[in-house]
C-alpha cells in the first residue's frame, strides 16, 4: 500500500465519487445506505484494482461494482413491492429489446410511454446492466416477475414502434 | 468528440428525479465517459458528504484487512474472536509457526463448530476444555453476542494455542 496507490485512489474518488453518489441516490433514497455503498465500492476498487483489465471505461467498471454492492446491502431488507402472482414465461433477451428499438426508430418515445413498473425493469436490466435476478433484488420483486415484466415491456415497445 | 453536454439545470432535474428514462439513461452513460460533465456533477454534491465518505474509506484501508478465509468464516457465522485468532496465527513471521498456527486455527474452528452445534447446558459443561481458563468463553463464542475480545491479548491466546498444538493434547489446561 504505497503512498502513490493511495493518491491514485484519491484521484479516482475525486473523479467518480460525486456522479456515483448522484446515480446511486436515484436508485436508493436512503442517503446513509448510499454513503455506505460508495465506501464499499471504493474499498473493492482498492482491493481489486489489479483485476481491472484496463479496457473499457473505468466509470462503467466502478458502476458495475457499486450497483452490486447496493444490491448486497439491500438483500435481507423487506421488498418494496408486493410480489405479483404472474405466470413465469420464457426469458426475453435484453439485447433483443434494444435491437428492436434501434431497428424501428423512436425508442426514447416508446420507453417514455411504458408503465413505471416496466420502465424500472428496463432501467435495471438494460441501463444498469443487471441480470434479471439482480434486478429483482434491487427492485424487491421475484426473478420471475422481472422476466414477465421485461416480456411485457418488449411487447409494449414493439406495439409502440411498429 | 461529445457534441452534447450537461448543464446545471439538467443536472438538477436529474438529481430531483425529474428526467424520464431515456434522458436519465443518456445522462448516466454520458457521465461515465465525459470528464467535463463529471466535474459539473461534482459541484452538485455536498463537499462535506464526499469528504466524510472519503474519511471512512481511508479509515477502512488503514484498519487491518480480513483475509479471504476470515471473510468466509464471518459469512459462516463465526465470531469476531474466532476470526481474529485465525488472523493472528496466520500472520506469524516464521513459516514454521505459520503452518502450525494454521493447523491450530483449523483445529480451533472445528472445536468451535462442534461447540456451536452442541446444545448448551446450564452449567456450561460443553465449554471446550482448552479454553476453560478463559472466563470469556461462553459469551465470546456465542455467535453475535458479547463484546469483542480486545486485540491486544489475542496474540498470547494464539501463541498458547500454538504451544498446545506442539505439545499435543496431553498439555491441555484444565484450569
Coordinates of C-alpha atoms in Angstrom, one line a residue:
Chain A
X1 CA 0.0 0.0 0.0
X2 CA 2.3 2.7 -1.2
X3 CA 1.6 6.4 -0.9
X4 CA 1.2 6.6 -4.7
X5 CA -1.5 4.0 -4.7
X6 CA -3.4 5.9 -2.0
X7 CA -3.1 9.1 -4.1
X8 CA -4.4 7.2 -7.2
X9 CA -7.4 6.0 -5.2
X10 CA -8.0 9.6 -4.0
X11 CA -7.9 10.8 -7.6
X12 CA -10.3 8.1 -8.7
X13 CA -12.6 9.1 -5.8
X14 CA -12.4 12.8 -6.8
X15 CA -13.4 11.9 -10.4
X16 CA -16.0 9.3 -9.8
X17 CA -17.3 9.8 -6.2
X18 CA -19.8 12.5 -7.0
X19 CA -21.6 11.2 -10.0
X20 CA -21.7 7.8 -8.3
X21 CA -23.4 9.4 -5.4
X22 CA -26.0 11.1 -7.7
X23 CA -26.7 7.9 -9.6
X24 CA -27.0 5.7 -6.6
X25 CA -29.3 8.3 -5.0
X26 CA -31.6 7.8 -8.0
X27 CA -31.7 4.0 -7.2
X28 CA -31.9 4.3 -3.4
X29 CA -33.5 7.0 -1.3
X30 CA -31.6 6.1 1.9
X31 CA -28.7 8.6 2.0
X32 CA -26.9 6.7 4.7
X33 CA -27.0 3.5 2.7
X34 CA -25.8 5.3 -0.4
X35 CA -22.8 6.6 1.5
X36 CA -22.0 3.0 2.8
X37 CA -22.3 1.7 -0.8
X38 CA -19.9 4.3 -2.1
X39 CA -17.5 3.4 0.7
X40 CA -17.8 -0.3 0.0
X41 CA -17.3 0.4 -3.7
X42 CA -14.0 2.2 -3.4
X43 CA -12.7 -0.4 -1.0
X44 CA -13.5 -3.0 -3.6
X45 CA -11.7 -0.8 -6.2
X46 CA -8.8 -0.5 -3.8
X47 CA -8.5 -4.2 -3.2
X48 CA -9.2 -5.4 -6.7
X49 CA -7.6 -2.8 -8.9
X50 CA -5.3 -5.4 -10.3
X51 CA -8.4 -7.2 -11.7
X52 CA -9.4 -4.2 -13.8
X53 CA -8.3 -5.3 -17.2
X54 CA -7.7 -1.8 -18.5
X55 CA -10.2 -2.0 -21.4
X56 CA -13.4 0.0 -21.3
X57 CA -14.4 2.9 -19.2
X58 CA -13.2 3.0 -15.6
X59 CA -16.6 4.6 -14.7
X60 CA -18.5 1.6 -16.1
X61 CA -16.3 -0.8 -14.1
X62 CA -16.9 1.2 -10.9
X63 CA -20.7 1.4 -11.6
X64 CA -20.8 -2.4 -12.0
X65 CA -19.2 -2.7 -8.6
X66 CA -21.4 -0.1 -7.0
X67 CA -24.8 -1.4 -8.2
X68 CA -23.9 -4.9 -7.0
X69 CA -22.8 -3.6 -3.6
X70 CA -26.1 -1.8 -3.4
X71 CA -28.0 -5.0 -4.1
X72 CA -25.9 -6.8 -1.5
X73 CA -26.8 -4.2 1.1
X74 CA -30.5 -4.3 0.2
X75 CA -30.6 -8.1 0.5
X76 CA -32.4 -9.1 3.6
X77 CA -34.5 -5.9 3.7
X78 CA -38.2 -6.3 3.1
X79 CA -39.2 -6.0 -0.5
X80 CA -40.5 -2.6 -1.5
X81 CA -43.2 -4.1 -3.7
X82 CA -45.7 -6.9 -3.2
X83 CA -44.9 -9.8 -5.5
X84 CA -47.5 -10.4 -8.1
X85 CA -48.6 -13.9 -9.0
X86 CA -47.7 -13.7 -12.6
X87 CA -47.0 -16.7 -14.8
X88 CA -43.4 -17.4 -15.5
X89 CA -42.6 -17.5 -19.1
X90 CA -39.6 -17.6 -21.4
X91 CA -36.9 -15.1 -20.6
X92 CA -36.8 -12.3 -23.1
X93 CA -33.3 -11.0 -24.1
X94 CA -32.3 -7.5 -23.2
X95 CA -30.3 -7.2 -26.4
X96 CA -33.4 -8.1 -28.4
X97 CA -35.2 -5.3 -26.7
X98 CA -32.5 -2.8 -27.6
X99 CA -32.2 -4.1 -31.1
X100 CA -35.9 -3.8 -31.5
X101 CA -35.6 -0.1 -30.7
X102 CA -32.6 0.6 -32.9
X103 CA -34.3 -1.1 -35.8
X104 CA -37.6 0.7 -35.6
X105 CA -36.5 4.2 -34.5
X106 CA -38.1 6.2 -31.7
X107 CA -37.0 4.1 -28.7
X108 CA -37.0 7.1 -26.4
X109 CA -40.6 7.9 -27.1
X110 CA -41.7 4.3 -26.7
X111 CA -39.8 4.0 -23.4
X112 CA -41.5 7.1 -22.1
X113 CA -44.9 5.5 -22.6
X114 CA -44.0 2.4 -20.7
X115 CA -45.8 2.0 -17.3
X116 CA -43.5 2.8 -14.4
X117 CA -43.1 -0.8 -13.2
X118 CA -42.0 -1.9 -16.7
X119 CA -39.7 1.1 -17.0
X120 CA -38.0 0.2 -13.7
X121 CA -37.2 -3.3 -15.0
X122 CA -35.9 -2.0 -18.3
X123 CA -33.7 0.5 -16.4
X124 CA -32.3 -2.1 -14.1
X125 CA -31.5 -4.7 -16.8
X126 CA -30.5 -2.5 -19.8
X127 CA -29.1 0.7 -18.3
X128 CA -27.6 -0.8 -15.1
X129 CA -26.6 -4.0 -16.9
X130 CA -28.0 -6.3 -14.2
X131 CA -29.2 -9.8 -14.7
X132 CA -32.9 -10.4 -14.1
X133 CA -32.1 -12.0 -10.7
X134 CA -30.0 -8.9 -9.6
X135 CA -32.7 -6.6 -11.0
X136 CA -35.3 -8.5 -8.9
X137 CA -33.2 -8.0 -5.7
X138 CA -32.8 -4.3 -6.5
X139 CA -36.5 -3.7 -7.1
X140 CA -37.6 -6.1 -4.4
X141 CA -39.6 -8.4 -6.7
X142 CA -39.1 -12.1 -7.6
X143 CA -36.9 -13.0 -10.6
X144 CA -39.9 -14.4 -12.4
X145 CA -41.7 -11.1 -12.1
X146 CA -38.7 -9.3 -13.6
X147 CA -38.8 -11.7 -16.6
X148 CA -42.5 -11.3 -17.0
X149 CA -42.3 -7.5 -16.9
X150 CA -39.4 -7.5 -19.4
X151 CA -41.5 -9.5 -21.7
X152 CA -44.4 -7.1 -21.3
X153 CA -42.1 -4.2 -21.9
X154 CA -40.9 -5.8 -25.1
X155 CA -44.4 -6.3 -26.2
X156 CA -45.4 -2.7 -25.4
X157 CA -42.3 -1.4 -27.2
X158 CA -43.0 -3.5 -30.2
X159 CA -46.5 -2.2 -30.3
X160 CA -45.4 1.4 -29.9
X161 CA -42.6 1.1 -32.5
X162 CA -44.4 -0.6 -35.4
Chain B
X1 CA -15.9 14.2 -29.6
X2 CA -19.0 14.7 -27.4
X3 CA -21.4 17.1 -29.1
X4 CA -23.8 17.0 -26.1
X5 CA -23.1 18.1 -22.5
X6 CA -24.9 18.5 -19.3
X7 CA -25.7 21.9 -17.8
X8 CA -26.6 22.7 -14.2
X9 CA -30.3 22.8 -14.9
X10 CA -30.4 19.4 -16.4
X11 CA -28.3 18.0 -13.6
X12 CA -30.7 19.4 -11.0
X13 CA -33.6 17.8 -12.9
X14 CA -31.8 14.5 -12.9
X15 CA -30.9 14.8 -9.2
X16 CA -34.5 15.5 -8.4
X17 CA -35.7 12.6 -10.5
X18 CA -37.4 14.8 -13.0
X19 CA -35.8 13.3 -16.0
X20 CA -37.6 10.4 -17.8
X21 CA -35.9 7.1 -18.6
X22 CA -34.3 7.9 -21.9
X23 CA -32.9 11.2 -20.7
X24 CA -31.7 9.8 -17.4
X25 CA -30.1 6.9 -19.2
X26 CA -28.4 9.3 -21.6
X27 CA -27.1 11.4 -18.7
X28 CA -25.8 8.3 -16.9
X29 CA -23.9 6.9 -19.8
X30 CA -22.6 10.3 -20.7
X31 CA -21.2 10.8 -17.2
X32 CA -19.3 7.6 -17.5
X33 CA -17.3 8.8 -20.5
X34 CA -17.2 12.6 -20.1
X35 CA -14.7 14.2 -17.6
X36 CA -16.1 17.7 -18.0
X37 CA -19.6 16.7 -17.1
X38 CA -18.3 14.6 -14.2
X39 CA -16.7 17.8 -12.8
X40 CA -20.0 19.5 -13.2
X41 CA -21.6 16.7 -11.2
X42 CA -19.0 17.2 -8.5
X43 CA -20.4 20.7 -7.9
X44 CA -23.9 19.3 -7.3
X45 CA -22.8 17.1 -4.4
X46 CA -22.1 18.3 -0.8
X47 CA -18.3 18.6 -0.3
X48 CA -18.7 17.7 3.4
X49 CA -20.6 14.5 2.5
X50 CA -18.0 13.4 0.0
X51 CA -15.2 14.2 2.4
X52 CA -16.9 12.2 5.2
X53 CA -17.2 9.2 2.9
X54 CA -13.6 9.5 1.9
X55 CA -12.5 9.6 5.6
X56 CA -14.4 6.3 6.1
X57 CA -12.7 4.8 3.1
X58 CA -9.3 5.8 4.4
X59 CA -10.1 4.5 7.9
X60 CA -11.1 1.2 6.5
X61 CA -7.9 1.0 4.4
X62 CA -5.8 1.7 7.4
X63 CA -7.5 -0.9 9.5
X64 CA -6.1 -4.5 9.4
X65 CA -7.6 -6.3 6.5
X66 CA -9.5 -9.5 7.0
X67 CA -8.2 -12.3 4.8
X68 CA -10.4 -14.2 2.3
X69 CA -10.6 -17.0 4.9
X70 CA -11.7 -14.6 7.6
X71 CA -14.4 -13.2 5.3
X72 CA -15.7 -16.7 4.6
X73 CA -15.7 -17.5 8.3
X74 CA -17.6 -14.4 9.1
X75 CA -20.2 -15.3 6.5
X76 CA -20.4 -18.7 8.0
X77 CA -21.3 -17.1 11.3
X78 CA -18.0 -17.5 13.3
X79 CA -17.5 -14.8 15.9
X80 CA -15.1 -12.0 16.0
X81 CA -12.9 -13.8 18.5
X82 CA -12.5 -17.0 16.4
X83 CA -11.9 -15.0 13.2
X84 CA -9.3 -12.7 14.8
X85 CA -7.5 -15.7 16.2
X86 CA -7.2 -17.1 12.7
X87 CA -5.8 -13.7 11.6
X88 CA -3.2 -13.6 14.3
X89 CA -1.9 -17.1 14.0
X90 CA -1.6 -17.0 10.2
X91 CA 0.4 -13.7 10.5
X92 CA 3.4 -15.2 12.4
X93 CA 6.7 -14.2 10.7
X94 CA 8.3 -17.6 10.8
X95 CA 6.9 -20.0 8.1
X96 CA 7.1 -23.0 10.5
X97 CA 5.0 -21.1 13.0
X98 CA 2.6 -20.0 10.3
X99 CA 2.0 -23.7 9.4
X100 CA 1.5 -24.6 13.0
X101 CA -0.7 -21.6 13.5
X102 CA -2.9 -22.5 10.6
X103 CA -3.2 -26.1 11.8
X104 CA -4.1 -24.8 15.3
X105 CA -6.7 -22.5 13.9
X106 CA -8.3 -25.2 11.8
X107 CA -8.5 -27.4 14.9
X108 CA -9.8 -24.4 16.9
X109 CA -12.5 -23.8 14.3
X110 CA -13.6 -27.4 14.2
X111 CA -13.9 -27.4 18.0
X112 CA -15.9 -24.1 17.9
X113 CA -18.1 -25.5 15.1
X114 CA -18.7 -28.6 17.2
X115 CA -19.3 -26.5 20.3
X116 CA -21.8 -24.3 18.4
X117 CA -23.6 -27.4 17.1
X118 CA -23.9 -28.8 20.6
X119 CA -26.9 -27.7 22.7
X120 CA -25.7 -25.7 25.7
X121 CA -26.2 -26.9 29.2
X122 CA -26.9 -24.6 32.2
X123 CA -23.5 -25.3 33.9
X124 CA -21.6 -24.6 30.6
X125 CA -20.2 -28.1 30.7
X126 CA -19.9 -28.2 26.9
X127 CA -17.3 -25.4 27.0
X128 CA -14.2 -26.7 25.2
X129 CA -11.6 -27.9 27.7
X130 CA -8.7 -25.9 26.0
X131 CA -10.3 -22.6 26.8
X132 CA -11.7 -23.3 30.2
X133 CA -9.2 -20.8 31.8
X134 CA -10.7 -18.1 29.6
X135 CA -13.7 -16.7 31.5
X136 CA -15.0 -15.0 28.4
X137 CA -15.6 -18.4 26.7
X138 CA -19.4 -18.8 26.7
X139 CA -20.1 -15.2 25.8
X140 CA -17.2 -14.7 23.5
X141 CA -18.0 -17.8 21.4
X142 CA -21.8 -17.4 21.1
X143 CA -22.5 -16.1 17.6
X144 CA -23.2 -12.4 17.6
X145 CA -23.1 -11.9 21.4
X146 CA -20.6 -10.5 23.9
X147 CA -18.1 -7.7 23.3
X148 CA -15.2 -8.5 21.0
X149 CA -12.1 -9.5 22.9
X150 CA -9.5 -6.8 22.9
X151 CA -7.0 -7.2 20.1
X152 CA -4.0 -6.8 22.5
X153 CA -4.5 -10.0 24.4
X154 CA -5.2 -12.1 21.4
X155 CA -1.7 -12.9 20.3
X156 CA -1.0 -14.5 23.6
X157 CA -4.0 -16.7 23.3
X158 CA -2.9 -17.6 19.8
X159 CA 0.6 -18.4 21.0
X160 CA -0.8 -20.6 23.7
X161 CA -2.8 -22.4 21.1
X162 CA 0.3 -23.0 19.0
X163 CA 2.2 -24.2 22.1
X164 CA -0.7 -26.7 22.8
X165 CA -0.6 -27.7 19.2
X166 CA 3.1 -28.5 19.5
X167 CA 2.7 -30.2 22.9
X168 CA -0.2 -32.3 22.0
X169 CA -3.4 -33.0 23.8
X170 CA -1.6 -34.0 27.0
X171 CA -0.8 -30.4 27.8
X172 CA -4.3 -29.1 27.7
X173 CA -5.1 -26.7 30.5
X174 CA -7.6 -28.0 33.0
X175 CA -7.9 -24.6 34.7

